[in-house]
Amino acid sequence: MPDLSASDPAGTGLRIEKLVFRRGDQAVVSIEAFAMDRGAHALVTGPSGCGKTTLLSLIAGLLPIQEGRIELSGEDLGAVAARGPQAMDRFRARRIGLVSQQPMLFGMLGALDNLLIARQLAGLEPDRAACLGLLSQLGLEGLAARRPSALSRGQQQRVALARALVNRPALILADEPTANLDDEHTAQVVRLLQDRARALDANLLIATHDARVREHFDCVLALPGQPRP
C-alpha cells in the first residue's frame, strides 16, 4: 500500500497534520499525519462510529478545526474559516465537491436547477449543456425537470453526485456515495468519481464501509473504532 503519511508539499493536494476533534472528553477524530498528492485517490474506512463522517466534515469546513491543520492545495482551511462564514462557503463551493449520506437537494428545484444553482452559489456562469451532460452520464437523462420528491432515493443520490462534480472541484469528498445503489449503479458511480477526478487532476476521498467500493482502491486510511464509554 502506498505511504500516505509523507509527501512533497509542493505536490500535495490534501494534507492533514495533528488533527484532533473532540466531543466532550472523547477524541472522535485523531490523525497524526495524512497527505495525498494532487490527483491521488483514497478511501476512509472503519466501523460505524469511528469518525469517518466527522473527518469529511472537517475537511469540507462544515465543522471547526479544534486542533491541528488541514491544507488543500497549499491553502490553510483554518485561515479560510477565520475570514468568516461567507469566505468558507465560497471556498467550499469552488474547491470542494461534497456528496453527503443524505442527498440534501433543494426540494423546490428540478434536478437540472439543483446543478445550476450550485454554479451560481460558487459565483460561476451557468453551463446548461455541461449540467445536462453530467446528468446523462449518471443515467438521469429525461429527469432534468423532476423535483427530488419525484425521484427515487438512488436517483436523488446521483443528482447530488452530479451537483458535487459540476464546479470542477480540486477535492471530491464522498460519504457513503453508494449506500442506496444497486451493483450496476455502484460501479457506474465509482467509475464516474474516479474518471472525473482524473480529468480534473483532483483528489478523491471516499468514506465507506461498502466492500464493493474497496476493490477499486489501493490507498486506504483505516480509522480505528472508538472505545465504548
Coordinates of C-alpha atoms in Angstrom, one line a residue:
M1 CA 0.0 0.0 0.0
P2 CA 1.4 3.5 -0.9
D3 CA 2.7 5.6 2.0
L4 CA 0.1 8.4 2.6
S5 CA 1.7 9.8 5.7
A6 CA 4.5 11.7 4.0
S7 CA 4.7 13.6 0.7
D8 CA 6.4 16.5 -1.1
P9 CA 4.4 19.7 0.0
A10 CA 4.7 21.2 -3.5
G11 CA 2.8 18.3 -5.0
T12 CA 0.3 17.9 -2.2
G13 CA -3.4 18.3 -2.8
L14 CA -4.6 17.4 0.7
R15 CA -2.5 17.5 3.9
I16 CA -3.6 16.8 7.5
E17 CA -1.4 17.3 10.5
K18 CA -2.0 16.6 14.2
L19 CA -5.8 16.8 13.7
V20 CA -7.9 16.2 16.8
F21 CA -11.6 16.7 17.1
R22 CA -13.3 16.1 20.4
R23 CA -16.9 15.9 21.6
G24 CA -16.7 16.3 25.4
D25 CA -13.7 14.4 26.6
Q26 CA -13.7 11.9 23.7
A27 CA -11.5 12.4 20.7
V28 CA -13.8 11.5 17.8
V29 CA -11.1 12.0 15.2
S30 CA -7.3 11.8 15.8
I31 CA -4.9 11.8 12.9
E32 CA -1.2 12.5 13.3
A33 CA -0.4 12.9 9.6
F34 CA -2.1 12.1 6.3
A35 CA -1.2 13.5 2.9
M36 CA -2.4 12.9 -0.7
D37 CA -0.5 14.1 -3.7
R38 CA -2.5 16.2 -6.1
G39 CA -4.8 13.9 -8.1
A40 CA -4.5 10.9 -5.7
H41 CA -7.5 8.8 -4.7
A42 CA -8.1 7.1 -1.3
L43 CA -10.8 5.5 0.9
V44 CA -11.5 6.2 4.5
T45 CA -12.8 3.0 6.2
G46 CA -13.6 1.8 9.6
P47 CA -16.5 0.6 11.7
S48 CA -19.7 2.7 12.4
G49 CA -19.0 5.5 14.8
C50 CA -15.2 5.7 14.1
G51 CA -15.4 9.2 12.8
K52 CA -15.5 8.9 9.0
T53 CA -18.3 11.4 8.5
T54 CA -16.7 13.8 11.1
L55 CA -13.4 13.7 9.2
L56 CA -15.0 14.5 5.9
S57 CA -17.0 17.3 7.6
L58 CA -13.8 18.8 9.0
I59 CA -12.1 18.6 5.6
A60 CA -15.1 20.3 4.0
G61 CA -15.1 23.1 6.5
L62 CA -18.5 22.1 7.9
L63 CA -17.0 21.6 11.4
P64 CA -14.4 23.9 13.1
I65 CA -10.8 22.7 13.4
Q66 CA -10.2 22.4 17.1
E67 CA -6.6 21.2 16.9
G68 CA -4.2 20.7 14.1
R69 CA -4.1 21.8 10.4
I70 CA -5.8 20.9 7.2
E71 CA -4.5 22.2 3.8
L72 CA -6.0 21.9 0.4
S73 CA -3.6 22.8 -2.5
G74 CA -1.4 24.6 0.0
E75 CA -4.2 26.7 1.4
D76 CA -4.9 26.5 5.2
L77 CA -8.6 25.8 5.8
G78 CA -8.3 27.3 9.3
A79 CA -7.2 30.6 7.8
V80 CA -10.0 30.5 5.2
A81 CA -12.6 29.9 8.0
A82 CA -11.1 32.8 10.0
R83 CA -12.1 35.1 7.3
G84 CA -15.7 34.4 8.1
P85 CA -18.6 32.0 7.0
Q86 CA -19.0 33.6 3.6
A87 CA -15.4 33.1 2.7
M88 CA -15.6 29.4 3.8
D89 CA -18.8 28.9 1.9
R90 CA -17.3 30.4 -1.3
F91 CA -14.1 28.3 -0.9
R92 CA -16.1 25.2 -0.4
A93 CA -18.4 25.9 -3.4
R94 CA -15.5 26.4 -5.7
R95 CA -12.9 24.0 -4.5
I96 CA -14.7 21.1 -2.8
G97 CA -17.3 18.7 -4.2
L98 CA -19.2 17.1 -1.3
V99 CA -21.5 14.1 -1.6
S100 CA -23.2 13.6 1.8
Q101 CA -25.0 10.5 3.1
Q102 CA -28.3 12.4 2.7
P103 CA -28.8 13.9 -0.8
M104 CA -29.8 17.4 0.7
L105 CA -31.2 18.7 -2.6
F106 CA -33.3 21.8 -3.0
G107 CA -36.8 20.4 -2.9
M108 CA -38.5 23.1 -4.9
L109 CA -36.0 22.8 -7.8
G110 CA -35.7 20.2 -10.5
A111 CA -32.5 18.1 -11.0
L112 CA -31.0 20.4 -13.6
D113 CA -31.7 23.5 -11.5
N114 CA -30.1 21.9 -8.5
L115 CA -26.9 21.8 -10.6
L116 CA -27.2 25.3 -12.0
I117 CA -27.7 26.8 -8.5
A118 CA -24.5 25.1 -7.3
R119 CA -22.7 27.1 -10.0
Q120 CA -24.5 30.3 -9.0
L121 CA -23.5 29.9 -5.4
A122 CA -19.9 29.5 -6.4
G123 CA -20.1 32.7 -8.5
L124 CA -19.7 30.8 -11.7
E125 CA -21.5 31.2 -15.0
P126 CA -24.4 28.7 -15.7
D127 CA -23.5 26.0 -18.2
R128 CA -26.7 24.2 -19.0
A129 CA -25.2 21.9 -21.6
A130 CA -22.5 20.6 -19.2
C131 CA -25.0 20.1 -16.5
L132 CA -27.3 18.1 -18.8
G133 CA -24.4 16.1 -20.0
L134 CA -23.4 15.2 -16.4
L135 CA -27.0 14.1 -15.6
S136 CA -26.9 11.9 -18.7
Q137 CA -23.6 10.3 -17.6
L138 CA -25.4 9.2 -14.4
G139 CA -28.4 7.7 -16.2
L140 CA -30.7 10.7 -15.4
E141 CA -31.4 11.8 -18.9
G142 CA -35.1 12.8 -19.2
L143 CA -35.3 13.6 -15.5
A144 CA -33.8 17.1 -15.6
A145 CA -37.1 18.8 -14.7
R146 CA -38.1 16.4 -11.9
R147 CA -38.0 17.6 -8.3
P148 CA -36.4 15.4 -5.7
S149 CA -39.8 14.2 -4.4
A150 CA -40.5 12.7 -7.8
L151 CA -37.2 10.8 -7.9
S152 CA -36.2 7.5 -6.2
R153 CA -33.6 7.6 -3.4
G154 CA -31.0 6.3 -5.7
Q155 CA -31.8 8.9 -8.4
Q156 CA -31.6 11.6 -5.7
Q157 CA -28.2 10.4 -4.7
R158 CA -27.0 10.6 -8.3
V159 CA -28.3 14.1 -8.7
A160 CA -26.4 15.1 -5.5
L161 CA -23.3 13.4 -7.0
A162 CA -23.7 15.4 -10.2
R163 CA -24.1 18.6 -8.2
A164 CA -20.8 17.9 -6.3
L165 CA -18.9 17.5 -9.6
V166 CA -20.4 20.4 -11.6
N167 CA -18.0 23.1 -10.4
R168 CA -14.8 21.1 -11.3
P169 CA -13.6 20.9 -7.7
A170 CA -10.0 20.4 -6.6
L171 CA -11.2 17.9 -4.0
I172 CA -14.1 15.4 -4.2
L173 CA -15.4 14.1 -0.8
A174 CA -18.0 11.4 -0.9
D175 CA -19.6 10.0 2.3
E176 CA -21.1 6.6 1.5
P177 CA -22.0 7.5 -2.1
T178 CA -23.1 4.0 -3.0
A179 CA -25.2 3.3 0.1
N180 CA -28.5 3.4 -1.8
L181 CA -27.4 2.0 -5.2
D182 CA -27.5 -1.4 -6.8
D183 CA -24.4 -3.2 -8.1
E184 CA -24.7 -1.7 -11.6
H185 CA -25.1 1.9 -10.4
T186 CA -22.4 1.4 -7.7
A187 CA -19.8 0.5 -10.4
Q188 CA -21.1 3.4 -12.5
V189 CA -20.8 6.0 -9.7
V190 CA -17.3 4.8 -8.7
R191 CA -16.1 4.9 -12.3
L192 CA -17.6 8.4 -12.7
L193 CA -16.0 9.7 -9.5
Q194 CA -12.6 8.3 -10.5
D195 CA -12.8 9.4 -14.1
R196 CA -13.9 12.9 -13.2
A197 CA -11.2 13.2 -10.5
R198 CA -8.6 12.2 -13.0
A199 CA -9.9 14.6 -15.6
L200 CA -9.7 17.4 -13.1
D201 CA -6.5 16.3 -11.5
A202 CA -8.5 16.4 -8.3
N203 CA -8.2 14.5 -5.1
L204 CA -10.9 11.9 -4.4
L205 CA -11.6 10.8 -0.8
I206 CA -14.5 8.4 -0.2
A207 CA -15.7 7.3 3.3
T208 CA -17.4 4.0 3.0
H209 CA -17.9 0.6 4.5
D210 CA -19.1 -0.8 1.2
A211 CA -16.9 -3.7 0.2
R212 CA -17.9 -3.2 -3.4
V213 CA -16.1 0.1 -3.4
R214 CA -13.0 -1.2 -1.6
E215 CA -12.0 -3.4 -4.6
H216 CA -11.5 -0.3 -6.8
F217 CA -8.9 1.4 -4.5
D218 CA -5.4 0.7 -3.4
C219 CA -4.9 3.5 -0.9
V220 CA -6.9 3.3 2.4
L221 CA -7.0 5.3 5.6
A222 CA -8.4 3.0 8.2
L223 CA -9.8 4.7 11.3
P224 CA -9.9 2.7 14.5
G225 CA -13.2 2.0 16.2
Q226 CA -14.0 4.3 19.2
P227 CA -13.8 2.8 22.6
R228 CA -17.1 2.2 24.4
P229 CA -17.8 4.7 27.3

